[in-house]
Amino acid sequence: MSDGALVGIFGGTFDPVHYGHLRLAEEARAALGLAEVRWIPAGQPPHRSAPQAAVEHRLAMLRLALAGNPAYSLDDSEALSAAPSYSVPTLERLRARLGAQRPLVLLLGVDAFLGLGSWHRWRELFGLAHLAVATRPGYTLEAGQMAPALAGEFHARRKHAAAALSAAPAGCILPFPITALDISATHLRATLRSGSGGSARYLLPDPVLDYIAGHKLYLADR
Ligand code: ATP
């Protein structure tokens, strides 16, 4: 990988991973010219309730979903850490490893971006990475939807073309459109809980669905 190659970083609970996640990563890779996407599942996300599936299951499902794509890798450092999963320390570790000049691009959907103001040390994100914000059905990127501090950062940092990501190692916010897939892990878990695995089909990869069935995941109401 050359020094200037863009590295995508994609965090989430992935409980379970689904095609909304996979299309986001794939379309980001193609549209933003990312050399690779590092998937970083959270262990214990601080700003939401605990994931339903145990971390080893979420990692196993991600391995199945990402298999065969040489641009994707799985970083289990947050997942296996006992510390709460915060993006800033994770990005600091990556930055130290990849060097000060490498453009890092944190990938997230509009819903996640709108909640950014509640993230630990969130303003420091902009010194560590660019933010690429993918469209998601049901959410809009309007100033009225953002807390004032976030709206301020958005207006100061917003870019309109992917070329901006190569021009600096961090600091831009780039909204980008992706194929609208109204899939959420919350809805998938509810579908799976009802025992009708069949109706979750084609919303997530078959090997992941088979894994869920084989391990009887998401059946309990929790
Ligand atoms: P949950 O319903 O449990 O909150 P989720 O489906 O939103 O889960 P996460 O693991 O929380 O999945 O999401 C990881 C990232 O993927 C977030 O940045 C989120 O915005 C984005 N994302 C998830 N699903 C989609 C989708 N269908 N379209 C666009 N972005 C998505």
mmCIF file of C-alpha atoms in Angstrom, residues 62-180:
data_model
loop_
_atom_site.group_PDB
_atom_site.id
_atom_site.type_symbol
_atom_site.label_atom_id
_atom_site.label_comp_id
_atom_site.label_asym_id
_atom_site.label_seq_id
_atom_site.Cartn_x
_atom_site.Cartn_y
_atom_site.Cartn_z
ATOM 1 C CA LEU A 62 -18.122 -10.788 10.323
ATOM 2 C CA ARG A 63 -15.420 -13.261 9.251
ATOM 3 C CA LEU A 64 -18.023 -15.124 7.198
ATOM 4 C CA ALA A 65 -19.407 -11.916 5.679
ATOM 5 C CA LEU A 66 -16.021 -10.459 4.755
ATOM 6 C CA ALA A 67 -14.473 -13.687 3.444
ATOM 7 C CA GLY A 68 -13.125 -13.475 -0.064
ATOM 8 C CA ASN A 69 -12.885 -9.675 -0.263
ATOM 9 C CA PRO A 70 -9.196 -8.761 -0.298
ATOM 10 C CA ALA A 71 -9.990 -5.085 0.402
ATOM 11 C CA TYR A 72 -11.596 -5.931 3.740
ATOM 12 C CA SER A 73 -9.949 -6.820 7.011
ATOM 13 C CA LEU A 74 -11.277 -7.418 10.493
ATOM 14 C CA ASP A 75 -9.672 -5.575 13.403
ATOM 15 C CA ASP A 76 -10.709 -7.264 16.653
ATOM 16 C CA SER A 77 -8.828 -4.889 18.964
ATOM 17 C CA GLU A 78 -11.934 -3.091 20.295
ATOM 18 C CA ALA A 79 -13.981 -6.268 20.422
ATOM 19 C CA LEU A 80 -11.452 -8.142 22.533
ATOM 20 C CA SER A 81 -10.590 -5.248 24.829
ATOM 21 C CA ALA A 82 -12.158 -5.000 28.275
ATOM 22 C CA ALA A 83 -12.182 -1.198 27.944
ATOM 23 C CA PRO A 84 -15.266 0.587 26.573
ATOM 24 C CA SER A 85 -15.117 0.939 22.774
ATOM 25 C CA TYR A 86 -14.339 4.557 21.994
ATOM 26 C CA SER A 87 -13.428 5.634 18.468
ATOM 27 C CA VAL A 88 -10.881 8.301 19.419
ATOM 28 C CA PRO A 89 -8.387 5.973 21.176
ATOM 29 C CA THR A 90 -8.848 3.415 18.393
ATOM 30 C CA LEU A 91 -8.046 6.047 15.767
ATOM 31 C CA GLU A 92 -5.082 7.253 17.818
ATOM 32 C CA ARG A 93 -3.676 3.717 17.772
ATOM 33 C CA LEU A 94 -4.205 3.422 14.001
ATOM 34 C CA ARG A 95 -2.716 6.856 13.418
ATOM 35 C CA ALA A 96 0.397 5.913 15.408
ATOM 36 C CA ARG A 97 0.763 2.749 13.344
ATOM 37 C CA LEU A 98 0.008 4.209 9.899
ATOM 38 C CA GLY A 99 1.808 7.538 10.224
ATOM 39 C CA ALA A 100 0.743 11.176 10.399
ATOM 40 C CA GLN A 101 0.261 11.636 6.647
ATOM 41 C CA ARG A 102 -1.971 8.709 5.783
ATOM 42 C CA PRO A 103 -5.569 9.769 5.024
ATOM 43 C CA LEU A 104 -7.885 7.845 7.348
ATOM 44 C CA VAL A 105 -11.591 7.829 6.501
ATOM 45 C CA LEU A 106 -14.074 6.928 9.209
ATOM 46 C CA LEU A 107 -17.212 5.520 7.571
ATOM 47 C CA LEU A 108 -20.601 5.989 9.155
ATOM 48 C CA GLY A 109 -24.263 6.271 8.290
ATOM 49 C CA VAL A 110 -26.267 9.459 8.760
ATOM 50 C CA ASP A 111 -27.931 8.111 11.929
ATOM 51 C CA ALA A 112 -24.547 7.518 13.553
ATOM 52 C CA PHE A 113 -23.272 10.916 12.417
ATOM 53 C CA LEU A 114 -26.280 12.690 13.942
ATOM 54 C CA GLY A 115 -25.367 11.162 17.319
ATOM 55 C CA LEU A 116 -21.695 12.100 17.081
ATOM 56 C CA GLY A 117 -21.962 14.869 19.678
ATOM 57 C CA SER A 118 -22.473 12.246 22.388
ATOM 58 C CA TRP A 119 -19.260 10.358 21.530
ATOM 59 C CA HIS A 120 -16.324 10.444 23.922
ATOM 60 C CA ARG A 121 -13.901 13.268 22.910
ATOM 61 C CA TRP A 122 -15.813 13.611 19.646
ATOM 62 C CA ARG A 123 -14.211 16.840 18.467
ATOM 63 C CA GLU A 124 -10.832 15.082 18.448
ATOM 64 C CA LEU A 125 -12.109 12.794 15.695
ATOM 65 C CA PHE A 126 -11.530 15.559 13.167
ATOM 66 C CA GLY A 127 -7.818 15.729 13.958
ATOM 67 C CA LEU A 128 -7.498 11.990 13.432
ATOM 68 C CA ALA A 129 -9.634 11.117 10.415
ATOM 69 C CA HIS A 130 -11.991 12.325 7.735
ATOM 70 C CA LEU A 131 -15.636 11.409 8.188
ATOM 71 C CA ALA A 132 -17.526 9.971 5.226
ATOM 72 C CA VAL A 133 -21.252 9.934 5.916
ATOM 73 C CA ALA A 134 -23.417 7.522 3.920
ATOM 74 C CA THR A 135 -27.107 8.084 3.291
ATOM 75 C CA ARG A 136 -29.493 5.847 5.221
ATOM 76 C CA PRO A 137 -33.268 5.573 4.708
ATOM 77 C CA GLY A 138 -35.181 7.403 7.412
ATOM 78 C CA TYR A 139 -32.440 9.914 8.261
ATOM 79 C CA THR A 140 -31.537 13.259 6.736
ATOM 80 C CA LEU A 141 -28.419 15.309 7.019
ATOM 81 C CA GLU A 142 -30.068 18.641 7.704
ATOM 82 C CA ALA A 143 -28.743 21.226 10.099
ATOM 83 C CA GLY A 144 -32.080 21.151 11.935
ATOM 84 C CA GLN A 145 -31.450 17.511 12.834
ATOM 85 C CA MET A 146 -28.027 18.223 14.354
ATOM 86 C CA ALA A 147 -27.041 19.588 17.735
ATOM 87 C CA PRO A 148 -25.654 23.135 17.257
ATOM 88 C CA ALA A 149 -22.030 22.148 17.946
ATOM 89 C CA LEU A 150 -22.193 19.356 15.390
ATOM 90 C CA ALA A 151 -23.927 21.614 12.850
ATOM 91 C CA GLY A 152 -21.059 24.086 13.265
ATOM 92 C CA GLU A 153 -18.436 21.420 12.551
ATOM 93 C CA PHE A 154 -20.480 20.138 9.633
ATOM 94 C CA HIS A 155 -20.675 23.514 7.947
ATOM 95 C CA ALA A 156 -17.011 24.291 8.509
ATOM 96 C CA ARG A 157 -15.731 20.922 7.309
ATOM 97 C CA ARG A 158 -18.199 19.757 4.700
ATOM 98 C CA LYS A 159 -16.753 18.836 1.288
ATOM 99 C CA HIS A 160 -18.509 17.923 -1.929
ATOM 100 C CA ALA A 161 -15.946 15.769 -3.748
ATOM 101 C CA ALA A 162 -13.953 12.693 -2.783
ATOM 102 C CA ALA A 163 -10.748 14.367 -4.012
ATOM 103 C CA ALA A 164 -10.708 16.350 -0.749
ATOM 104 C CA LEU A 165 -9.920 13.145 1.151
ATOM 105 C CA SER A 166 -6.534 12.732 -0.538
ATOM 106 C CA ALA A 167 -5.552 16.349 0.032
ATOM 107 C CA ALA A 168 -5.168 16.020 3.823
ATOM 108 C CA PRO A 169 -4.823 13.194 6.345
ATOM 109 C CA ALA A 170 -7.948 14.183 8.331
ATOM 110 C CA GLY A 171 -10.531 16.860 9.021
ATOM 111 C CA CYS A 172 -13.140 16.775 6.218
ATOM 112 C CA ILE A 173 -16.754 15.665 6.384
ATOM 113 C CA LEU A 174 -17.937 14.162 3.112
ATOM 114 C CA PRO A 175 -21.562 13.072 2.725
ATOM 115 C CA PHE A 176 -21.989 10.470 -0.015
ATOM 116 C CA PRO A 177 -25.015 8.638 -1.410
ATOM 117 C CA ILE A 178 -25.319 4.855 -1.351
ATOM 118 C CA THR A 179 -27.990 2.451 -2.539
ATOM 119 C CA ALA A 180 -30.889 2.861 -0.130
#
